[in-house]
Coordinates of C-alpha atoms and ligand atoms in Angstrom, one line a residue:
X1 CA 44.5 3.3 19.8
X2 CA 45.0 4.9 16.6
X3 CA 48.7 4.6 14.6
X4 CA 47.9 8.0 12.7
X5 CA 46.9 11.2 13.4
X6 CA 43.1 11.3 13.2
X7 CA 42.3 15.5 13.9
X8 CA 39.2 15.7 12.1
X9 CA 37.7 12.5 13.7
X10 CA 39.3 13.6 17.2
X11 CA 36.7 16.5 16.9
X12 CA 34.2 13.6 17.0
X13 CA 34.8 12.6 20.0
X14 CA 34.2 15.8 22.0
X15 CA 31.1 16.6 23.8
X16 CA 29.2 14.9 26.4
X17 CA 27.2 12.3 24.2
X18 CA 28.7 9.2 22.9
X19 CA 30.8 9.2 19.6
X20 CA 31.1 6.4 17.2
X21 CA 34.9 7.1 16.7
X22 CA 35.5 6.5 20.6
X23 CA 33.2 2.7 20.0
X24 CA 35.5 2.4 16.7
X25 CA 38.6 2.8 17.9
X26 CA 38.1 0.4 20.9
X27 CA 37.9 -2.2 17.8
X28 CA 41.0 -0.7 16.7
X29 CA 43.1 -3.2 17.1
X30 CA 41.2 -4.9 13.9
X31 CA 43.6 -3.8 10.9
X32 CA 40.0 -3.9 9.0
X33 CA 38.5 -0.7 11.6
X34 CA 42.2 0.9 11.6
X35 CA 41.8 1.3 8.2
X36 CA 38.2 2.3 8.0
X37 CA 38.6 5.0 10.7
X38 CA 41.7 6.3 8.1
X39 CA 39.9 5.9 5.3
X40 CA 37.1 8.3 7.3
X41 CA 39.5 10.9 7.9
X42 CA 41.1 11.3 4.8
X43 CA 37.1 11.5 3.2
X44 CA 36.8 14.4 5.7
X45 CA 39.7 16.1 4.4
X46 CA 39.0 15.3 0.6
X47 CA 35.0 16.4 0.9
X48 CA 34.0 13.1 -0.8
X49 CA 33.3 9.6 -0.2
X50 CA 36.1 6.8 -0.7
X51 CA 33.4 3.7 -0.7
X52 CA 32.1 2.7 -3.9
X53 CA 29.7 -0.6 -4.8
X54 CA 32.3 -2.7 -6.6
X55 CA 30.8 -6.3 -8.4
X56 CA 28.3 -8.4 -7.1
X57 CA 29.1 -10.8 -4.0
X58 CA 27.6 -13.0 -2.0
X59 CA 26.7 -17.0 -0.7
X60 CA 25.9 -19.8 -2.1
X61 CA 22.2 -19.9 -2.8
X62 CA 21.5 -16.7 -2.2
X63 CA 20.5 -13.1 -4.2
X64 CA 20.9 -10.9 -1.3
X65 CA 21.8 -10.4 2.4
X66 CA 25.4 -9.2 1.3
X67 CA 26.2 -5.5 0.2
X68 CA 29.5 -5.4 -1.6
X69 CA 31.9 -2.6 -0.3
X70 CA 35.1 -1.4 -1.8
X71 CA 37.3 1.4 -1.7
X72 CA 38.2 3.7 -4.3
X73 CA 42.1 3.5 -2.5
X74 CA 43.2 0.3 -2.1
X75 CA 46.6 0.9 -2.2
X76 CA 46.4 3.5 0.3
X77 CA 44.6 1.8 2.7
X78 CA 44.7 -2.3 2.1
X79 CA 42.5 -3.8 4.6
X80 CA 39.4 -2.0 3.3
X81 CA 39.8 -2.6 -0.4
X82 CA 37.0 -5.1 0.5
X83 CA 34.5 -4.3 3.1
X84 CA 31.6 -6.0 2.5
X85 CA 28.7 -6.1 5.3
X86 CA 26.4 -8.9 6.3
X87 CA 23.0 -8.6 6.9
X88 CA 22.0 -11.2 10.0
X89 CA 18.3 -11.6 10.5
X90 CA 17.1 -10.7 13.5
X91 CA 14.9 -12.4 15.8
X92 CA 11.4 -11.3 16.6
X93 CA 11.5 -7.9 18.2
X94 CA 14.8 -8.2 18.6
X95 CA 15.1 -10.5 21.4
X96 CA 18.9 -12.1 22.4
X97 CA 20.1 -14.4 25.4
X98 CA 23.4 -13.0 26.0
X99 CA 24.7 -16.5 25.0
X100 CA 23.4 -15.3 21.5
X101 CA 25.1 -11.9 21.4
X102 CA 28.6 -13.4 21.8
X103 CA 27.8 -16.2 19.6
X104 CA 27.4 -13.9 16.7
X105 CA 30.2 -11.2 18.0
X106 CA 32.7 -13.7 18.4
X107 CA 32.0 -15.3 14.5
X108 CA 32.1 -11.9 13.4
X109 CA 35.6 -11.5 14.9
X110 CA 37.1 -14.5 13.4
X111 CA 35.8 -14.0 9.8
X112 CA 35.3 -10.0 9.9
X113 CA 36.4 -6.3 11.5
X114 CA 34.5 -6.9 15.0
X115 CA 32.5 -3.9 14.0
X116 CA 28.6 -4.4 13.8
X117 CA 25.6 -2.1 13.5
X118 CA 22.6 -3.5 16.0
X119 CA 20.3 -2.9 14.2
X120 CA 20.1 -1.3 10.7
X121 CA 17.1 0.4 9.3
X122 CA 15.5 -2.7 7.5
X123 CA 15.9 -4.1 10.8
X124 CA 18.4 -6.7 10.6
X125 CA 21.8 -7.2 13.0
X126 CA 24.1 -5.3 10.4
X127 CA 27.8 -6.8 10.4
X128 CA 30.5 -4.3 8.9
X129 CA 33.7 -5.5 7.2
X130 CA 34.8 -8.5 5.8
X131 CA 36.6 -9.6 2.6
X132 CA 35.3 -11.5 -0.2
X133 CA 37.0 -15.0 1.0
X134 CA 35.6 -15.4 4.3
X135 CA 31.9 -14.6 3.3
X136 CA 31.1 -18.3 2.6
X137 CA 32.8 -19.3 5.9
X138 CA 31.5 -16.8 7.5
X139 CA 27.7 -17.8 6.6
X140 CA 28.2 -21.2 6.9
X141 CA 29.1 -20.6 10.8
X142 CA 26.2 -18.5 11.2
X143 CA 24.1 -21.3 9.1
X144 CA 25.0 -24.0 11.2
X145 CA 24.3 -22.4 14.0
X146 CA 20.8 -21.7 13.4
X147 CA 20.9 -18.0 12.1
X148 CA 20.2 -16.8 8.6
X149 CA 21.0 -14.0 6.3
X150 CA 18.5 -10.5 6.0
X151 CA 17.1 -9.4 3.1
X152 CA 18.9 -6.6 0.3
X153 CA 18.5 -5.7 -3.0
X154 CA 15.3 -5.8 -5.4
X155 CA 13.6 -8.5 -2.9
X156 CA 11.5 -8.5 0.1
X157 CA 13.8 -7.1 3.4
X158 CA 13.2 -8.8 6.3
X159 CA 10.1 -8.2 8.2
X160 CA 10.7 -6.5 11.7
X161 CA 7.9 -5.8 14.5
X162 CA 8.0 -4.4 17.7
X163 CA 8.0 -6.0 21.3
X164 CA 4.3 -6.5 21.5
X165 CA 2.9 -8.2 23.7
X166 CA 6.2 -9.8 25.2
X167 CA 6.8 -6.3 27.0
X168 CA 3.8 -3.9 26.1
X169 CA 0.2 -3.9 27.3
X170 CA -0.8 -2.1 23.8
X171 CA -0.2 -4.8 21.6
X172 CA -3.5 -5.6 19.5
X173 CA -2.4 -8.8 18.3
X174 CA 1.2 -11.2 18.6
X175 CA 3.2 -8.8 16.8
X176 CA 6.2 -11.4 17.2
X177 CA 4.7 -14.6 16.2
X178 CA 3.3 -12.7 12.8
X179 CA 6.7 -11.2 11.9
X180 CA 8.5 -14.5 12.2
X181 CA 5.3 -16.2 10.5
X182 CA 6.1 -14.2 7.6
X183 CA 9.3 -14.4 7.7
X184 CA 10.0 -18.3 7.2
X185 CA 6.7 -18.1 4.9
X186 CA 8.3 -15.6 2.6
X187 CA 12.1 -17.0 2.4
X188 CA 12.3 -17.6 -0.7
X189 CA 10.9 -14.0 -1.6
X190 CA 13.6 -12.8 0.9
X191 CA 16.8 -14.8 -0.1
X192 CA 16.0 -14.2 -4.3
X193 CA 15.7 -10.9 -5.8
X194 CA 12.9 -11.2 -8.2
X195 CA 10.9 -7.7 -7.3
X196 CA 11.0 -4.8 -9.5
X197 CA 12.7 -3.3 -6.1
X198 CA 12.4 -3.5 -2.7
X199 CA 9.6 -4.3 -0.7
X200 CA 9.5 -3.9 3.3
X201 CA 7.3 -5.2 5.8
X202 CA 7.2 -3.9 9.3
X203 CA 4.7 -4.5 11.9
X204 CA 3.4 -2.8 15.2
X205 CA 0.8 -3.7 18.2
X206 CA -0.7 -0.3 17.9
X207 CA -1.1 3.0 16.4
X208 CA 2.3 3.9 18.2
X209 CA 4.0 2.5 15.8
X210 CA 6.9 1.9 17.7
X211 CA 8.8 0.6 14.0
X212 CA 7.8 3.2 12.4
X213 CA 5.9 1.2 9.6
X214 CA 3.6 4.4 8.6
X215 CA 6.3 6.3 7.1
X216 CA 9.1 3.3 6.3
X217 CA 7.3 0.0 5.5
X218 CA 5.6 -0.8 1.8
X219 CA 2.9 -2.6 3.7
X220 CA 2.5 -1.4 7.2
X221 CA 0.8 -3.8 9.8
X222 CA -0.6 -1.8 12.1
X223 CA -2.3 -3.0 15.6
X224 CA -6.0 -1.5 16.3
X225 CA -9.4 -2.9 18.0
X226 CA -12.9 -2.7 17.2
X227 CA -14.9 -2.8 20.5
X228 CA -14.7 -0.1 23.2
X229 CA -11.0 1.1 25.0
X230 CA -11.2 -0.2 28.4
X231 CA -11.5 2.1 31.2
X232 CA -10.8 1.3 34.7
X233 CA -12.8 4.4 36.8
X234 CA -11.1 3.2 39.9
X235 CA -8.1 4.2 38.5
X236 CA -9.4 7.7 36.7
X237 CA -10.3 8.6 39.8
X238 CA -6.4 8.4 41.5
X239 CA -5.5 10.2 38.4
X240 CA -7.8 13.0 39.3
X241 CA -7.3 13.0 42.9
X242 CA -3.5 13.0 42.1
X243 CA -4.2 16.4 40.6
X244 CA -3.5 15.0 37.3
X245 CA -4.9 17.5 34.6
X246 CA -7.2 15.3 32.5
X247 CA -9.0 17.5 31.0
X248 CA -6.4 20.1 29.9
X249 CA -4.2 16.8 29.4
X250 CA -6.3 14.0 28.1
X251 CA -9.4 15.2 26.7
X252 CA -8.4 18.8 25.1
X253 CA -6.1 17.4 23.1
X254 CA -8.5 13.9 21.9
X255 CA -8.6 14.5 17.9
X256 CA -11.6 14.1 17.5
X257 CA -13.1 15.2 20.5
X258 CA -14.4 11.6 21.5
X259 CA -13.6 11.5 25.0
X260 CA -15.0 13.5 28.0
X261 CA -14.1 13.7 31.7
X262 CA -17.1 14.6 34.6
X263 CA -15.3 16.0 37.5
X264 CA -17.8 16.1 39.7
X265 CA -17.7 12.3 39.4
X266 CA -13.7 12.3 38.1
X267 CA -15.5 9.7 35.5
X268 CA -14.0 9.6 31.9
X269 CA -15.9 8.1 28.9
X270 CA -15.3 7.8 25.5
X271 CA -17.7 7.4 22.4
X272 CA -16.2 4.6 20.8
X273 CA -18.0 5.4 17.3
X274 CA -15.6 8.5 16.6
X275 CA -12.5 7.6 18.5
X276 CA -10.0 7.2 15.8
X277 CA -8.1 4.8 18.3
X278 CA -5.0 7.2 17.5
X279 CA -3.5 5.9 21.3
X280 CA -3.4 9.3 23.1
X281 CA -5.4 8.7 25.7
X282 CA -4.4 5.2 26.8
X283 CA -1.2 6.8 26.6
X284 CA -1.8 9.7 28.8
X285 CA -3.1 7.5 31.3
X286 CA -2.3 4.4 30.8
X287 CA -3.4 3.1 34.7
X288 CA -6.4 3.6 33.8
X289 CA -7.6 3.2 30.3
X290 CA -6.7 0.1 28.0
X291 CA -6.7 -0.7 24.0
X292 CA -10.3 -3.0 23.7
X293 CA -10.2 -6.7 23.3
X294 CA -11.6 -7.5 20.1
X295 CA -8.1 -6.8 18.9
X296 CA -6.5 -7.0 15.1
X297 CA -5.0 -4.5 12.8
X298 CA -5.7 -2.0 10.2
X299 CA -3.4 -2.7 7.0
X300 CA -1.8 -0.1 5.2
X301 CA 0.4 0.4 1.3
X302 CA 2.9 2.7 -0.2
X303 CA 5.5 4.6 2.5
X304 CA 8.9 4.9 1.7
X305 CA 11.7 7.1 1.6
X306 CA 12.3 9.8 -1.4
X307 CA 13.7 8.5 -4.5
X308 CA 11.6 8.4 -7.5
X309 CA 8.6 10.2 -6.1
X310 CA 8.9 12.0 -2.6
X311 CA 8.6 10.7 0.8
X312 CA 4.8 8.9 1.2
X313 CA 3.2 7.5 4.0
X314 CA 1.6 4.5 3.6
X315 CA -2.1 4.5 3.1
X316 CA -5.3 2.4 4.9
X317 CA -5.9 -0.6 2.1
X318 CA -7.9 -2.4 4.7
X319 CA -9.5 -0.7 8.1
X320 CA -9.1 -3.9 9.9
X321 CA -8.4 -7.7 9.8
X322 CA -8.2 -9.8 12.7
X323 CA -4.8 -11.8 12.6
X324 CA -5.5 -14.6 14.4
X325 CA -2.8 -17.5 15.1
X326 CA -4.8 -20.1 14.2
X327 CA -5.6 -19.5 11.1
X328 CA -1.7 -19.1 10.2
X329 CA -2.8 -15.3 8.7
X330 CA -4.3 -17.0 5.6
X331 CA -6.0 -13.5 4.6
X332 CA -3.1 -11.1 4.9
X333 CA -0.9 -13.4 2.8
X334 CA -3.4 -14.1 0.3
X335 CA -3.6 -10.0 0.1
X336 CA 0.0 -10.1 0.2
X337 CA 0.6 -12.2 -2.8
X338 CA -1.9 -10.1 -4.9
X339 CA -0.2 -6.9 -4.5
X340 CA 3.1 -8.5 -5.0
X341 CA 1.7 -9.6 -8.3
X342 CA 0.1 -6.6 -9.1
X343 CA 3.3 -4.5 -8.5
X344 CA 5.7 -7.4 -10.1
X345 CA 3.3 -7.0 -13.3
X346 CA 3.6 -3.1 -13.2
X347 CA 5.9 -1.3 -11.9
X348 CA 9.1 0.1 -13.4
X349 CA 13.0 -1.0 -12.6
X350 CA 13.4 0.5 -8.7
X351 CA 9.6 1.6 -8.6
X352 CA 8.3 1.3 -5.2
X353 CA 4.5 0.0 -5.1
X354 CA 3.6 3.3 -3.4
X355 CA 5.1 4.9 -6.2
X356 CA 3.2 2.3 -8.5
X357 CA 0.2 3.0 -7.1
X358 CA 1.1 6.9 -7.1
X359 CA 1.8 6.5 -11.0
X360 CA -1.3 4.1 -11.6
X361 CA -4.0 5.8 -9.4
X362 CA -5.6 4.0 -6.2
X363 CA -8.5 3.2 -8.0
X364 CA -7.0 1.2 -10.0
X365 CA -5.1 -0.6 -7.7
X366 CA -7.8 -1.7 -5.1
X367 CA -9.6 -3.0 -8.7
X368 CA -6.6 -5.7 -9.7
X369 CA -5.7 -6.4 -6.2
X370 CA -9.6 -7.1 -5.3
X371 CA -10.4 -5.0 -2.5
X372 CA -13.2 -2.8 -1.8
X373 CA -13.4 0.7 -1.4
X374 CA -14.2 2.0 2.1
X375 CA -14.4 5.2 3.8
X376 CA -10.9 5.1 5.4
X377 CA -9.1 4.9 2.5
X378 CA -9.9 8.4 1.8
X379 CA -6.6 10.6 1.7
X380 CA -7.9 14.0 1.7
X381 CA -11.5 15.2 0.7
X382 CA -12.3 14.8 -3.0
X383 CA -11.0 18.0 -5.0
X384 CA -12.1 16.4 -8.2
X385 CA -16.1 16.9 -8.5
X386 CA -16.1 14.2 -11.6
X387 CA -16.9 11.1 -11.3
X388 CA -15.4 7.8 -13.9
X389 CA -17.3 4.7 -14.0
X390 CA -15.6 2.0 -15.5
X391 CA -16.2 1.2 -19.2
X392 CA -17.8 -1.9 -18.2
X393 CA -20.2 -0.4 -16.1
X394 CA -21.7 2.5 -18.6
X395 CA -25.4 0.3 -19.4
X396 CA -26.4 1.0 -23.3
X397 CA -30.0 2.2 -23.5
X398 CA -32.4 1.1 -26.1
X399 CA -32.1 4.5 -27.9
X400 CA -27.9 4.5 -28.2
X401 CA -27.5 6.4 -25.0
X402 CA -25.4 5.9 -22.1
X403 CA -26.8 5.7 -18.8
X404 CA -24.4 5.0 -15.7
X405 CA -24.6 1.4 -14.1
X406 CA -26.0 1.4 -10.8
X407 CA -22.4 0.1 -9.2
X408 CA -20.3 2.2 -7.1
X409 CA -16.5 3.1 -8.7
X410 CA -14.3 0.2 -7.8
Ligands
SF4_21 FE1 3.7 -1.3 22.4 FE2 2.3 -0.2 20.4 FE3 4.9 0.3 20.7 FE4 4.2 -2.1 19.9 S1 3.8 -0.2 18.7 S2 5.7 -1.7 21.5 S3 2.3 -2.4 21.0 S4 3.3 0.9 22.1
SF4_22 FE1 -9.6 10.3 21.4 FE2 -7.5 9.0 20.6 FE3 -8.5 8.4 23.0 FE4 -9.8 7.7 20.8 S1 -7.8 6.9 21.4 S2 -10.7 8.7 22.6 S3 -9.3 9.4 19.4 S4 -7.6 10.3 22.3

C-alpha cells in the first residue's frame, strides 16, 4: 500500500467502477509504480505534467518499439527518473495461452515496474517502466523467447486485426493470417523509422469494424462480399413468430432501403444491388441472415487523429479485392508499396498520407499510385461544376484549338 499520503488519487478510487489507482497500487510494492503513483499526485496538485521525452533510447538493431520516459524531478522522486515503456507485439487478434501471459509478466517483473497496459492504441502489449540499463536485457529475454518488439516513431506501427473468423461468423476473409502476413512481410518497415511519420494498418472481417480501422488506421482493411447475404427463412420465420419487430427493427432502419419483410409469409429479402453491406441487418438478426460467400474486402486511405489537419476518416481507394491465402496478398502489398512511395516522395516531416492526400488532392493521388477512379470513392456529391483534364490529355486541333481528349479524369 502506499508510503505517502495520496488524497487526490484516493478520490480515484471511489465509485462503483474499477480505478486504475486501486490496479496500481496492488503493484505497489515495485519502488518504480510507488513512485509513479507519487509522481501522479503531486502533477494533480501542480496542474501540470512531470513526464517529459528525454534522449533517444532503445535496442540493438532497432529504430523504434521503445518510447523514452523521464521525469522532470528526479531528485524528488528517483525511481522514475527513467521510465521508459516497451512496446511488445501482439499476436494475431490478440490471442494468449495463459502460459504466454505469465511468460511476459514475469520478464516484465524482473527487468521493469510490473505495470503493463494490454493493449495500447496501436495495438501492441504496452509495458510501462523500466530504466535505460535493463532495456537490452529486457529485449533479449523477450527475443529469445520468440516475441518481438511493436512499432513507434516515424515507421509503420504494428498491424492489428480483429478476431475474425477464429470467434466471429462475420469475418469476410482470415483477418488473422493477413495481419501476421503483413506483419513479418513488413519488419523491416516496422523495426526502422524511415517514413515521413507514422503509418498504421489495422484490419477487420467486416463493416463492424471491430478495430476501429475507419477512423484510426492510414490504410483500413476492411471485410465485405460481393454476392448476395445469406438468408435462412426458416429462421426469419422464429424471429417473427418470437414477436421480434422486423420491420420496425430490421427493415425501417436498412440505409438504403434494400431490404423488405412479407408478413404474411414472415419472408425477408434483400436486393443485393443497393445493399451497401453496412452489417445491420445480419446484425439485428444474426440467426437468420449471413455475410455472402464470395468474401474479400473493400480497402480504404487517410484516417487519423487531429494533428496537422483535423480528424479524417479514411476513404474507399479500392471497393473490393479478394485476399486470398494463396496468393500470399500479392495485390494489396504491391498497392501497399506504391502509396508508401508515393507518400515517402511527398509528404512533409509528421505529415500523415491522409493529410498528404488532403494537401495534394485525390486526384492526384489515385494518378501516381495507379488506381482507377470508381464510383465509391466519391466523398460527397461534386460541389465543383468544372471539370480539369490533365495537360496531357487536351488533343491540339489542326487550327490551334484545344479540344478535350476523349479519356475520363484520372
Ligand atoms: Fe466479427 Fe466483423 Fe467484429 Fe471482425 S469486425 S470481430 S468480423 S463483427
Ligand atoms: Fe440494408 Fe445494411 Fe442489410 Fe444491406 S446490410 S440490406 S444495407 S441493412
Amino acid at each position: 500500500m502506499s508510503e505517502k499520503k495520496r488524497p487526490l488519487l484516493d478520490e480515484l478510487k471511489k465509485g462503483p467502477w474499477p480505478s486504475f489507482v486501486n490496479e496500481m497500487e496492488k503493484e505497489a510494492k515495485s519502488p518504480m509504480t510507488e513512485d509513479a503513483l507519487n509522481l501522479l499526485e503531486r502533477s494533480f496538485n501542480d496542474k501540470m505534467v512531470h513526464w517529459k521525452h528525454g534522449g533517444i533510447v532503445g535496442v540493438t538493431g532497432y529504430g523504434g518499439g521503445v518510447i523514452g520516459r523521464y521525469t522532470d524531478l528526479p531528485e524528488e522522486f528517483p525511481e522514475v527518473k527513467e521510465f521508459h515503456t516497451v512496446r511488445v507485439n501482439q499476436p494475431s487478434g490478440w490471442f494468449y495461452t495463459s502460459d504466454a501471459l505469465r511468460q511476459l509478466s514475469d520478464i516484465w517483473e524482473k527487468y521493469g515496474s510490473g505495470l503493463t497496459n494490454f493493449h495500447g492504441a496501436t495495438g501492441d502489449a504496452v509495458f510501462l517502466g523500466t530504466k535505460t540499463e535493463y532495456l537490452q536485457k529486457c529485449f533479449n529475454e523477450l527475443s529469445s523467447n520468440g516475441w518481438d518488439l511493436g512499432g513507434s516513431g516515424s515507421n509503420l506501427r504494428t498491424p492489428s486485426a480483429c478476431v475474425g473468423p477464429a470467434r466471429c461468423n462475420s469475418a469476410c476473409f482470415d483477418t488473422l493470417d493477413l495481419c501476421h502476413n503483413l506483419t513479418n512481410h513488413y519488419q523491416d518497415e516496422l523495426h526502422r523509422p524511415s517514413f515521413p511519420y507514422k503509418f498504421k494498418i489495422k484490419i477487420s472481417g467486416c463493416a463492424n469494424d471491430c478495430v476501429s480501422a475507419i477512423a484510426r488506421a492510414d490504410l483500413s482493411i476492411i471485410g465485405t462480399w460481393r454476392d448476395a447475404i445469406r438468408i435462412d427463412q426458416e429462421a426469419v420465420k422464429e424471429y417473427a413468430d418470437n414477436g421480434y419487430e422486423i420491420q420496425e427493427l430490421v427493415v425501417d432502419k436498412c440505409p438504403t432501403g434494400a431490404c423488405t419483410f412479407d408478413a404474411d409469409a414472415k419472408e425477408f429479402a434483400v436486393d443485393n444491388e443497393n445493399c451497401v453491406r453496412c452489417m445491420h441487418c445480419i446484425n439485428k438478426m444474426s440467426k437468420a441472415l449471413r455475410v455472402g460467400k464470395e468474401g474479400g474486402a473493400t480497402i480504404l486511405i487517410g484516417g487519423k487523429a487531429t494533428i496537422v489537419q483535423s480528424a479524417f476518416l479514411s476513404w474507399v481507394i479500392v471497393p473490393f479485392m479478394k485476399l486470398d491465402k494463396e496468393d500470399d496478398y500479392e495485390e494489396l502489398k504491391d498497392l501497399i508499396e506504391r502509396i508508401f512511395e508515393w507518400w515517402d516522395e511527398n509528404a512533409k516531416v509528421r505529415e500523415r498520407v491522409g493529410e498528404l492526400i488532403y494537401r495534394k488532392g485525390m486526384r492526384v493521388f489515385l494518378k501516381e499510385v495507379g488506381l482507377e477512379p470508381k464510383p465509391q470513392m466519391v466523398q460527397h456529391p461534386r460541389a465543383n461544376p468544372y471539370f480539369f483534364w490533365w495537360p496531357d490529355e487536351i488533343i491540339q486541333t489542326a487550327d490551334g484549338e484545344a479540344a478535350a481528349g476523349t479519356e475520363v479524369e484520372k
